[in-house]
Amino acid sequence: MARPLHRGSGGLRYPGNIWEDSQMKDKLEKEDIDRNRSNVDHANLSVRLPSNKNSVYENGFGSDPLSPGSARSRVKFILLLLKLSLVAIVILALTGSFWWTLSIKNSSRGHIYSGNRRLQEQLVLDLEAIGKLSTGPAKIKELAYCSSKYENYVPCYNVTENLAMGLSNGEELDRHCNSGVRQNCLVRAPINYKVPLRWPTGKDLIWLGNVKITAQEVLSSGSLTKRMMVEEEQISFRPGNFMYDGVEDYSHQIAEMMGLRNESNFIQAGVRTVLDIGCGYGSFGAHLFSNNLLTMCIADYEASGSQVQLTIERGLPAMIGSFNSMQLPYPSLSFDMVHCRNNMDWDRKDGKLLIEVDRLLRPGGYFVWTSPVTQPSPRDKVTQKKWSFVQSFTPSLCWEMLTQQEETVVWKKTSKKDCYSTRKSSSAIPLCSKGQDVESPYYRPLQACIGGTQSHRWIPIKDRTAWPSRVNLNAKELAIHGLHAEVLSEDTMNWKAAINNYWSLLSPLIFSDHPKRPGDEDPSPPYNMLRNVLDMNAQFGGFNAALLEAGKSVWVMNVIPVNTPNHLPLILDRGFTGVLHDWCEPFPTYPRTYDMVHGQGLLSLQFAEQRRCESIDLFTEIDRLLRPEGWIILRDSAPIIESARALVTRLKWDARIVELETDSDEKLLICQKPFIRRQAS
């Protein structure tokens, strides 16, 4: 490469054959060069050569651009060589890389392809999940509040609309969710709404303004409300008041009819979970709770919100369940006792309602029915017909009538499958085939065959582990669910640690930008009532188990989403309660039902695949279910939690992201719903 000229160099040296003409010519030209040195541009890489007829064309340019006599040409020549060298090097490098890649591809083609495909699939899922959450807030403005007519509104239950569609025979009372676009708005609390009283005070005393039923309806709604008394702005269920109807004596009577000393012996007899059909206001379940029995109340949707709304306002398990034309969303063989204290028309639909009760009962379980129908008047032919049907139908289910006292009758379901083969063929109800015997139905019509007989969970209640040891199923019971004891044990330990962390976060302190000063005491978390808990993705029920072991006075509605592995039978076998549900639909309950909503992995589960609902639908439904000042705990991957944090601000929730002290890439989103009620107009 040519080097720039330096001052005082005397020019450039060239080969001597150029100067062979004569010494005189050399001398003259040297003098000429000396005279013109001051005119040379030292910064220029080209040099002006002396005149030479043999080496210059007429136009004054050199005859050979590649000759050593041309400095400019030599520079260009060197640069060209360098460029060609670089091109050659690049070609060689690319060729070598190509052949190396081919050799690796041929040697481990399948491994690289599968690994790359897994990465691509995971990337797509993550991007879809993040995209659905992150685009949600951008599509909507800050959510407005619903009108006052939505204060106690329950979606999917519209009797007037169902009748107009031609539904009848009880189907008009069933749940019918339209697939159209939902109107997303925030449900405000009524004008006189107050935060419920702490448990257990809230079990016996609720605020009248928190429920839709009025004081006049309470006092005039019949014998089921005699245990209640309206006191100023409250409804009292205290046993000591003069209107109390003796639920303790009633429970004691049922125990004696089952051959037990009293209701405290239910656990020893294998009874832990009870399904209460048409539960009134939950007083039967409230009394059984004091004996460690868990009672789930179900009743039809009522515009007044009376039974289910009042029961759950007391801090007792309840949900809307239409016992008309569809099977309930519970697994077969899930309850130790089914109780009904009303004038249920069990003779409807050719006995399918009783067949559904049989499906829900565990082997050796009890069915208790209290109704005037069981003691019909000789003149009442209609009632006599109803009672005669039940008496003749129950033996075909292999139920044994234990005894009857006044209006109460107790039956016991068989614990032996061979009973079904010894029935009279003329009246025998067929057993469900394997295809019909769906263990956990969802939106499935009532069946005319006996279900549960195909299940591996056919275990008499007296042979099951008694409560509370039932929480930790033994190896034989876990094997039925295809689960190893080590898996459940690890799940239990993880949830124990999580509960300790979660509970300490349920405090307004996490929403303060100022740290707690030394010596300040933490408020007793949570500062509001925490009794009703909703676990939106319950998995094995570990969250429920950890709460109970930590001594928290809560009950948990364990929900298994329909698009996940169905562990609901396992959850109910552990002595808990829960249902199947599709979270693209509203949950069957009234607004302001739960004090805390929990969901681990729910967001990635719901939005990692193409589904018909949006993230905003899910979050507005959570807001509807949650009581004012209630808590939300969501645990998911960090990107999804970050996106969800941006969305919940649209719902006016207070929210904080909490880092986990593990190697996991997950984070917690802790939120609290503000207390905003409708103002008087």
XYZ file of C-alpha atoms in Angstrom:
681
model
C 0.000 0.000 0.000
C 1.348 3.481 -0.871
C 2.539 5.555 2.041
C 2.065 9.336 2.152
C 5.026 11.564 1.427
C 6.975 13.007 4.370
C 8.411 16.448 4.558
C 12.142 16.583 3.643
C 12.116 13.200 1.979
C 13.485 14.495 -1.322
C 10.756 12.785 -3.284
C 10.409 9.088 -4.170
C 13.071 6.638 -5.381
C 12.461 4.909 -8.729
C 14.439 2.303 -10.713
C 17.642 3.596 -12.397
C 16.909 2.615 -16.066
C 14.763 5.661 -16.451
C 17.813 7.904 -16.098
C 20.224 6.205 -18.621
C 19.970 8.805 -21.509
C 22.778 11.049 -20.345
C 24.224 12.683 -17.312
C 23.280 16.099 -18.603
C 19.684 15.181 -18.892
C 19.849 13.809 -15.364
C 21.344 17.010 -14.050
C 18.787 19.209 -15.780
C 15.878 17.184 -14.601
C 17.220 17.103 -11.042
C 17.424 20.866 -11.039
C 13.925 21.035 -12.414
C 12.659 18.806 -9.604
C 14.399 20.919 -6.995
C 12.754 24.040 -8.339
C 9.348 22.545 -8.157
C 9.571 20.811 -4.743
C 7.790 23.655 -3.079
C 4.805 23.083 -5.367
C 4.338 19.435 -4.465
C 1.199 18.526 -2.444
C 2.532 16.217 0.253
C -0.940 15.107 1.160
C -1.596 13.667 -2.293
C -0.845 10.001 -2.897
C -0.204 10.552 -6.611
C 3.102 11.896 -7.929
C 3.691 13.882 -11.137
C 6.414 12.093 -13.168
C 9.025 13.879 -15.368
C 8.360 14.133 -19.102
C 9.338 11.084 -21.172
C 8.377 10.624 -24.823
C 8.746 6.849 -24.689
C 6.463 6.382 -21.785
C 3.680 8.919 -22.320
C 0.785 9.050 -24.791
C -0.165 12.210 -26.555
C -2.957 12.838 -24.131
C -0.411 12.911 -21.283
C -1.526 9.653 -19.418
C 0.893 6.832 -18.778
C 0.947 4.061 -21.360
C 0.873 1.179 -18.767
C -1.283 1.687 -15.721
C 0.231 -1.361 -14.020
C 3.858 -0.259 -14.555
C 5.949 0.650 -11.524
C 6.255 4.110 -12.933
C 2.612 4.983 -11.951
C 2.085 5.470 -8.178
C -1.681 5.937 -8.564
C -1.924 2.759 -10.574
C 0.150 0.880 -8.044
C -2.169 1.974 -5.222
C -5.220 0.862 -7.204
C -3.528 -2.402 -8.027
C -2.771 -3.111 -4.358
C -6.311 -2.209 -3.315
C -7.722 -4.477 -5.978
C -5.559 -7.336 -4.773
C -6.773 -6.777 -1.220
C -10.402 -6.760 -2.348
C -9.927 -9.954 -4.299
C -8.237 -11.523 -1.284
C -11.129 -10.561 0.986
C -13.659 -11.962 -1.473
C -11.719 -15.205 -1.636
C -11.547 -15.447 2.157
C -15.314 -14.844 2.494
C -16.091 -17.459 -0.151
C -13.861 -19.987 1.568
C -15.438 -19.229 4.971
C -18.971 -19.550 3.634
C -18.136 -22.757 1.834
C -16.592 -24.270 4.952
C -19.554 -23.185 7.107
C -21.987 -24.646 4.586
C -20.290 -28.050 4.540
C -20.000 -28.029 8.361
C -23.707 -27.265 8.696
C -24.551 -30.065 6.283
C -22.475 -32.526 8.255
C -24.237 -31.631 11.551
C -27.643 -31.681 9.908
C -27.017 -35.129 8.481
C -25.678 -36.494 11.772
C -28.418 -35.221 14.156
C -31.182 -33.930 11.918
C -34.061 -35.306 13.994
C -32.739 -34.054 17.339
C -32.145 -30.510 16.118
C -35.518 -30.364 14.362
C -37.483 -31.577 17.354
C -35.682 -29.256 19.738
C -36.173 -26.287 17.453
C -39.827 -27.196 16.991
C -40.395 -27.323 20.735
C -38.803 -23.901 21.116
C -40.952 -22.509 18.323
C -44.132 -23.983 19.793
C -43.335 -22.594 23.245
C -42.514 -19.213 21.747
C -45.822 -19.132 19.890
C -47.736 -20.043 23.044
C -45.959 -17.376 25.075
C -46.521 -14.726 22.428
C -50.189 -15.608 22.105
C -50.652 -15.528 25.863
C -48.865 -12.214 26.218
C -50.591 -10.795 23.185
C -54.089 -11.525 24.405
C -53.396 -9.916 27.744
C -51.406 -6.973 26.481
C -53.867 -6.105 23.709
C -56.844 -6.353 26.036
C -56.425 -2.954 27.716
C -55.663 -1.340 24.374
C -59.033 -2.389 22.959
C -61.088 -0.847 25.723
C -61.151 2.303 27.731
C -61.361 2.324 31.486
C -64.373 0.210 32.355
C -67.563 1.990 33.318
C -69.874 0.961 36.136
C -72.961 -1.125 35.452
C -76.412 0.302 36.021
C -78.268 -0.470 39.236
C -80.184 -3.368 37.651
C -76.950 -5.392 37.603
C -76.336 -5.167 41.360
C -77.724 -8.687 41.896
C -77.689 -9.881 38.292
C -76.647 -13.463 37.528
C -75.776 -14.111 33.857
C -77.124 -17.175 32.021
C -80.372 -17.310 34.045
C -83.217 -15.545 32.263
C -86.501 -17.380 32.712
C -88.498 -14.914 30.583
C -86.109 -15.236 27.668
C -85.977 -19.024 28.018
C -89.766 -19.284 27.974
C -89.836 -17.127 24.841
C -87.407 -19.608 23.255
C -89.894 -22.391 23.915
C -88.151 -24.007 26.870
C -90.436 -25.636 29.445
C -90.751 -28.562 31.846
C -88.114 -27.090 34.123
C -85.579 -26.341 31.381
C -86.494 -22.653 31.541
C -84.910 -22.599 35.014
C -81.676 -24.156 33.797
C -78.468 -22.369 32.946
C -78.287 -21.160 29.316
C -75.231 -19.072 28.441
C -75.346 -17.269 25.122
C -72.151 -17.238 23.090
C -72.519 -13.577 22.110
C -70.291 -10.678 23.160
C -70.621 -9.798 26.813
C -71.270 -6.336 28.133
C -68.221 -5.693 30.269
C -68.861 -3.318 33.138
C -68.113 -3.174 36.851
C -70.886 -4.214 39.248
C -71.242 -1.761 42.120
C -72.423 -2.672 45.592
C -75.934 -1.591 46.661
C -76.413 1.715 48.454
C -76.635 0.172 51.928
C -73.941 -2.490 51.430
C -71.525 -3.077 54.324
C -68.458 -5.286 54.637
C -69.647 -8.611 56.152
C -68.923 -9.340 59.785
C -65.957 -11.527 60.622
C -66.393 -15.259 60.918
C -67.961 -16.812 62.948
C -70.090 -13.785 63.871
C -71.056 -13.409 60.220
C -72.559 -16.910 60.245
C -75.371 -15.802 62.552
C -75.699 -12.116 61.674
C -75.729 -10.546 58.203
C -76.481 -7.063 56.876
C -79.910 -6.755 55.292
C -78.553 -4.306 52.696
C -76.112 -6.923 51.380
C -78.826 -9.209 49.951
C -81.701 -8.589 47.595
C -84.404 -10.047 49.816
C -86.327 -7.464 51.828
C -87.322 -7.542 55.485
C -90.961 -8.044 54.494
C -90.059 -11.050 52.326
C -88.038 -12.514 55.174
C -90.921 -12.296 57.607
C -93.568 -13.560 55.183
C -91.756 -16.253 53.196
C -92.935 -19.304 55.122
C -91.765 -21.856 57.663
C -88.195 -22.048 56.356
C -87.559 -18.522 57.618
C -88.892 -18.962 61.132
C -85.327 -19.263 62.370
C -84.589 -15.745 61.155
C -85.390 -12.440 62.740
C -84.899 -8.965 61.322
C -83.147 -6.656 63.771
C -82.922 -3.102 62.462
C -80.478 -3.395 59.501
C -79.534 -7.017 60.202
C -80.921 -10.528 59.765
C -80.254 -12.768 62.730
C -79.876 -16.551 62.576
C -78.855 -16.892 66.226
C -80.126 -20.054 67.918
C -81.104 -18.057 70.988
C -83.850 -16.009 69.369
C -87.464 -17.001 69.839
C -88.032 -17.726 66.136
C -85.332 -20.377 65.929
C -86.861 -23.608 64.620
C -84.643 -26.194 66.283
C -82.060 -27.151 63.629
C -79.961 -28.733 66.377
C -82.831 -31.026 67.359
C -83.433 -31.814 63.696
C -79.788 -32.821 63.135
C -79.873 -34.928 66.295
C -83.001 -36.684 65.024
C -81.343 -37.589 61.702
C -78.316 -39.024 63.526
C -80.522 -41.251 65.668
C -82.407 -42.440 62.576
C -79.047 -43.487 61.109
C -78.300 -45.488 64.251
C -75.890 -42.925 65.700
C -75.839 -41.386 69.145
C -75.894 -37.795 67.879
C -74.685 -35.631 64.995
C -71.139 -35.519 66.392
C -70.837 -39.174 65.289
C -71.411 -38.434 61.605
C -67.647 -38.399 60.968
C -67.193 -41.838 62.572
C -69.993 -43.158 60.327
C -68.076 -42.008 57.240
C -70.073 -38.822 56.585
C -67.958 -35.750 55.782
C -69.469 -34.079 52.670
C -73.180 -33.280 52.341
C -75.163 -31.993 49.361
C -78.149 -29.933 50.519
C -80.783 -29.567 47.766
C -82.970 -26.507 48.291
C -81.162 -25.522 51.456
C -83.359 -22.685 52.669
C -80.870 -20.268 54.189
C -78.188 -22.790 55.069
C -78.917 -23.301 58.779
C -78.643 -27.094 58.480
C -75.188 -26.779 56.911
C -74.187 -24.097 59.419
C -74.916 -26.447 62.300
C -73.133 -29.390 60.647
C -70.066 -27.218 60.082
C -69.539 -27.096 63.842
C -69.133 -30.893 63.635
C -66.534 -30.728 60.816
C -69.028 -31.602 58.101
C -68.876 -29.681 54.828
C -72.291 -28.965 53.309
C -72.759 -27.629 49.792
C -76.054 -25.827 49.260
C -77.619 -25.833 45.794
C -80.880 -24.237 44.712
C -82.508 -22.877 41.573
C -81.857 -19.312 40.542
C -84.278 -16.950 42.269
C -84.792 -13.338 41.278
C -84.970 -12.449 44.974
C -81.618 -14.134 45.506
C -82.989 -15.687 48.671
C -81.596 -19.183 49.313
C -78.155 -19.229 47.691
C -77.413 -15.540 48.220
C -78.278 -15.560 51.910
C -76.464 -18.838 52.541
C -73.218 -17.683 51.000
C -73.532 -14.268 52.671
C -73.343 -16.214 55.934
C -69.988 -17.653 54.860
C -71.360 -21.095 53.930
C -70.770 -23.054 50.697
C -73.523 -22.472 48.140
C -74.029 -22.163 44.401
C -76.894 -22.054 41.939
C -77.654 -25.580 40.795
C -80.627 -26.343 38.573
C -81.892 -29.775 39.571
C -84.290 -29.972 36.639
C -83.065 -31.391 33.344
C -79.255 -31.467 33.523
C -76.823 -33.448 35.624
C -75.057 -31.408 38.271
C -71.365 -30.571 37.563
C -70.074 -32.953 40.244
C -68.354 -36.309 39.804
C -70.204 -39.541 40.441
C -69.870 -41.012 43.952
C -68.910 -37.678 45.539
C -71.154 -37.056 48.563
C -71.615 -39.066 51.739
C -75.105 -37.645 52.285
C -77.733 -35.919 50.154
C -80.287 -33.896 52.121
C -83.514 -32.310 50.912
C -85.987 -30.453 53.089
C -88.681 -29.288 50.697
C -91.570 -30.553 48.606
C -89.417 -31.810 45.746
C -91.355 -33.560 42.987
C -89.189 -36.665 42.834
C -91.740 -38.399 40.618
C -91.014 -36.004 37.734
C -89.180 -37.201 34.608
C -89.873 -40.860 35.461
C -87.574 -40.791 38.472
C -84.497 -39.332 36.747
C -84.040 -36.887 39.629
C -83.709 -39.763 42.100
C -81.336 -41.518 39.700
C -79.161 -38.387 39.733
C -79.146 -38.410 43.543
C -78.011 -42.038 43.387
C -75.186 -41.098 40.999
C -73.912 -38.443 43.417
C -74.088 -40.668 46.503
C -71.123 -42.770 47.518
C -71.722 -46.468 48.235
C -73.274 -46.755 51.687
C -74.258 -43.060 51.626
C -77.498 -41.629 53.007
C -80.439 -39.803 51.430
C -82.523 -37.728 53.860
C -85.840 -36.242 52.754
C -88.106 -34.150 54.959
C -91.442 -33.145 53.456
C -95.191 -33.263 54.156
C -95.372 -35.497 51.074
C -94.055 -38.376 53.186
C -97.222 -38.177 55.314
C -99.997 -37.639 52.767
C -103.554 -37.080 53.787
C -105.942 -39.935 52.861
C -107.968 -37.428 50.905
C -104.988 -35.990 48.987
C -104.711 -38.373 46.041
C -102.027 -36.320 44.299
C -99.698 -36.383 47.293
C -100.390 -40.074 47.853
C -99.366 -40.775 44.274
C -96.105 -38.862 44.714
C -95.218 -40.722 47.909
C -96.160 -44.123 46.441
C -93.853 -43.477 43.482
C -90.856 -42.760 45.754
C -91.579 -45.813 47.913
C -91.689 -48.130 44.915
C -88.817 -46.516 43.004
C -86.107 -46.468 45.681
C -85.782 -50.302 45.955
C -84.970 -50.419 42.227
C -81.971 -48.182 43.051
C -80.886 -50.640 45.756
C -81.731 -48.155 48.507
C -82.829 -49.408 51.889
C -85.310 -47.342 53.895
C -83.834 -47.230 57.389
C -86.668 -45.503 59.213
C -89.231 -42.719 59.153
C -90.070 -40.244 61.906
C -92.888 -37.838 61.223
C -92.034 -36.103 57.923
C -88.390 -37.243 57.774
C -87.286 -40.405 55.948
C -83.725 -41.800 55.725
C -82.552 -44.201 52.990
C -79.162 -45.880 52.677
C -77.567 -46.668 49.322
C -76.156 -50.132 48.836
C -72.427 -50.637 49.215
C -72.441 -53.903 47.231
C -72.635 -53.991 43.458
C -74.156 -57.469 43.414
C -77.392 -55.938 44.714
C -78.172 -54.739 41.196
C -78.164 -58.277 39.811
C -80.644 -59.522 42.423
C -83.383 -56.969 41.701
C -86.676 -57.910 40.136
C -86.222 -57.631 36.404
C -89.649 -56.027 35.943
C -88.704 -52.925 37.963
C -84.928 -52.892 37.614
C -83.365 -49.689 36.300
C -80.543 -50.521 33.876
C -76.930 -49.801 34.743
C -75.187 -47.249 32.601
C -72.837 -48.562 29.972
C -69.224 -47.505 29.999
C -69.971 -44.815 27.411
C -72.904 -43.472 29.430
C -71.184 -43.571 32.814
C -69.348 -40.236 32.606
C -67.667 -39.625 35.943
C -67.635 -35.819 35.778
C -70.445 -34.532 33.529
C -70.730 -30.995 32.234
C -73.891 -29.803 30.475
C -75.062 -33.399 30.241
C -78.783 -34.324 30.296
C -80.179 -36.415 33.125
C -79.688 -40.136 32.538
C -82.213 -42.957 32.865
C -79.580 -45.442 33.998
C -77.653 -45.988 37.245
C -74.231 -44.340 37.080
C -71.026 -44.769 39.040
C -70.928 -48.554 38.878
C -68.096 -48.439 36.311
C -65.922 -46.246 38.534
C -62.817 -47.474 40.361
C -63.870 -45.117 43.161
C -66.649 -47.471 44.269
C -65.593 -47.630 47.930
C -68.152 -47.757 50.796
C -68.010 -44.673 53.023
C -67.323 -46.801 56.099
C -64.146 -48.113 54.396
C -62.829 -44.665 53.514
C -60.262 -42.845 55.608
C -62.055 -40.774 58.249
C -61.761 -37.003 58.379
C -59.373 -35.201 58.828
C -56.943 -37.951 57.784
C -58.886 -38.167 54.530
C -57.071 -35.052 53.314
C -53.940 -37.167 52.804
C -55.228 -40.134 50.829
C -53.355 -43.390 51.307
C -51.355 -45.041 48.538
C -54.206 -47.358 47.540
C -56.661 -44.478 47.205
C -54.149 -42.368 45.271
C -53.499 -45.256 42.890
C -57.157 -45.088 41.877
C -56.498 -41.548 40.660
C -53.223 -42.517 38.971
C -51.194 -40.445 41.420
C -48.114 -41.365 43.437
C -47.898 -40.472 47.112
C -44.647 -38.587 46.476
C -46.376 -36.272 44.008
C -49.126 -35.351 46.458
C -46.602 -34.964 49.277
C -44.473 -32.560 47.230
C -47.571 -30.606 46.216
C -48.587 -30.342 49.874
C -45.174 -29.040 50.970
C -45.107 -26.443 48.196
C -48.521 -25.125 49.167
C -47.618 -24.940 52.854
C -44.752 -22.610 52.018
C -46.900 -20.610 49.609
C -49.691 -20.045 52.144
C -47.298 -18.517 54.667
C -46.161 -16.029 52.035
C -49.626 -15.318 50.668
C -51.201 -14.611 54.015
C -48.560 -12.061 54.971
C -49.245 -10.195 51.733
C -52.943 -9.680 52.457
C -52.405 -6.310 54.045
C -52.772 -2.704 52.886
C -49.043 -2.303 53.643
C -48.112 -3.806 50.285
C -49.877 -0.911 48.573
C -47.971 1.744 50.516
C -44.968 3.384 48.908
C -43.491 4.029 52.335
C -41.775 1.212 54.226
C -42.917 0.242 57.692
C -40.981 2.075 60.358
C -39.086 0.026 62.981
C -41.344 -0.878 65.865
C -44.591 -0.561 63.884
C -46.787 -3.626 64.136
C -48.342 -5.185 61.072
C -52.141 -5.112 61.010
C -53.740 -8.499 61.487
C -54.133 -9.693 57.877
C -56.538 -9.647 56.321
C -58.217 -6.637 57.863
C -61.570 -7.511 56.266
C -63.545 -10.738 56.516
C -61.919 -13.680 54.738
C -64.164 -16.701 54.733
C -65.324 -17.600 51.188
C -62.409 -18.514 48.901
C -62.531 -19.343 45.187
C -59.666 -21.338 43.669
C -60.117 -20.944 39.916
C -57.584 -23.618 38.929
C -57.526 -26.001 41.892
C -55.402 -28.840 40.427
C -55.086 -31.355 43.366
C -56.773 -29.091 45.942
C -53.423 -28.303 47.595
C -54.327 -24.663 48.192
C -57.429 -25.800 50.111
C -55.472 -28.344 52.156
C -52.758 -25.843 53.089
C -55.293 -23.257 54.258
C -56.972 -25.775 56.558
C -53.683 -27.069 57.949
C -52.644 -23.481 58.675
C -55.774 -23.144 60.820
C -57.572 -20.660 58.579
C -61.349 -20.645 59.106
C -62.214 -20.712 55.421
C -63.966 -22.919 52.930
C -62.745 -23.182 49.346
C -64.712 -23.624 46.147
C -62.263 -25.729 44.136
C -62.902 -25.212 40.427
C -61.451 -27.487 37.784
C -61.495 -25.775 34.369
C -62.953 -28.027 31.681
C -59.807 -27.662 29.553
C -57.462 -29.145 32.195
C -56.877 -32.670 33.537
C -59.899 -33.573 35.645
C -58.736 -33.926 39.251
C -62.152 -33.047 40.678
C -62.857 -36.641 41.823
C -59.579 -36.537 43.759
C -60.506 -33.211 45.375
C -63.892 -34.485 46.547
C -62.367 -37.744 47.761
C -60.065 -35.622 49.954
C -63.139 -34.238 51.714
C -63.340 -30.885 49.913
C -65.946 -29.418 47.606
C -65.697 -28.179 44.038
C -67.155 -28.173 40.533
C -66.232 -28.317 36.871
C -66.504 -24.997 35.074
C -65.657 -23.289 31.801
C -64.145 -19.887 32.644
C -65.298 -18.517 29.303
C -68.733 -18.514 30.960
C -69.971 -16.716 34.096
C -69.856 -18.698 37.324
C -73.291 -19.784 38.683
C -73.543 -17.515 41.697
C -74.626 -14.025 42.725
C -72.385 -10.926 42.734
C -70.113 -10.256 45.732
C -69.828 -13.938 46.674
C -66.140 -14.458 47.494
C -63.692 -12.733 49.818
C -60.649 -13.993 47.928
C -60.058 -15.313 44.420
C -56.950 -17.379 43.704
C -55.567 -18.651 40.427
C -52.234 -20.338 39.786
C -51.437 -20.764 36.106
C -54.970 -19.729 35.183
C -54.028 -16.931 32.791
C -51.588 -18.972 30.731
C -54.100 -21.830 30.747
C -56.938 -19.681 29.446
C -55.093 -17.627 26.856
C -52.278 -19.875 25.619
C -54.675 -21.274 23.047
C -57.252 -19.812 20.733
C -60.459 -19.496 22.718
C -63.766 -17.730 22.313
C -63.326 -15.403 25.279
C -60.992 -12.506 25.956
C -58.962 -11.642 29.021
C -61.259 -8.739 29.846
C -64.206 -11.164 30.088
C -62.390 -13.189 32.708
C -61.315 -10.185 34.774
C -64.752 -8.550 34.806
C -66.218 -11.871 35.945
C -63.698 -12.002 38.797
C -64.723 -8.462 39.713
C -68.394 -9.523 39.774
C -67.666 -12.486 42.033
C -65.466 -10.537 44.433
C -66.717 -8.623 47.446
C -65.653 -5.010 48.004
C -62.231 -4.975 49.704
C -61.744 -8.567 48.560
C -58.386 -9.956 47.438
C -57.048 -11.474 44.217
C -53.903 -13.623 44.064
C -52.716 -14.630 40.608
C -49.529 -16.605 40.029
C -48.157 -17.085 36.536
C -45.165 -16.554 34.281
C -43.510 -13.165 34.611
C -44.459 -11.785 31.152
C -48.124 -12.693 31.603
C -48.244 -11.201 35.107
C -46.695 -7.978 33.819
C -49.336 -7.744 31.102
C -52.128 -8.573 33.554
C -50.892 -5.801 35.841
C -51.500 -3.292 33.074
C -55.012 -4.655 32.515
C -56.270 -4.647 36.108
C -55.761 -0.921 36.382
C -58.720 -0.651 33.991
C -60.814 -2.339 36.683
C -59.670 0.179 39.303
C -58.046 -2.530 41.450
C -55.075 -1.754 43.664
C -52.331 -4.048 42.442
C -48.709 -4.955 43.104
C -46.362 -7.467 41.521
C -44.417 -9.557 44.023
C -41.200 -11.398 43.210
C -40.945 -15.023 44.351
C -37.957 -16.227 46.336
C -37.446 -19.237 44.093
C -35.635 -20.033 40.878
C -38.959 -19.997 39.065
C -39.695 -17.408 36.386
C -43.139 -16.909 37.934
C -44.440 -13.846 39.748
C -47.399 -12.999 41.962
C -49.995 -10.364 41.200
C -51.698 -9.258 44.435
C -54.786 -7.085 43.978
C -57.538 -5.648 46.127
C -60.934 -4.559 44.879
C -61.966 -1.086 46.104
C -65.194 -0.472 47.997
C -67.348 1.538 45.606
C -71.108 1.499 46.039
C -73.934 3.116 44.157
C -74.825 6.553 45.383
C -78.407 7.491 46.196
C -79.975 9.438 43.352
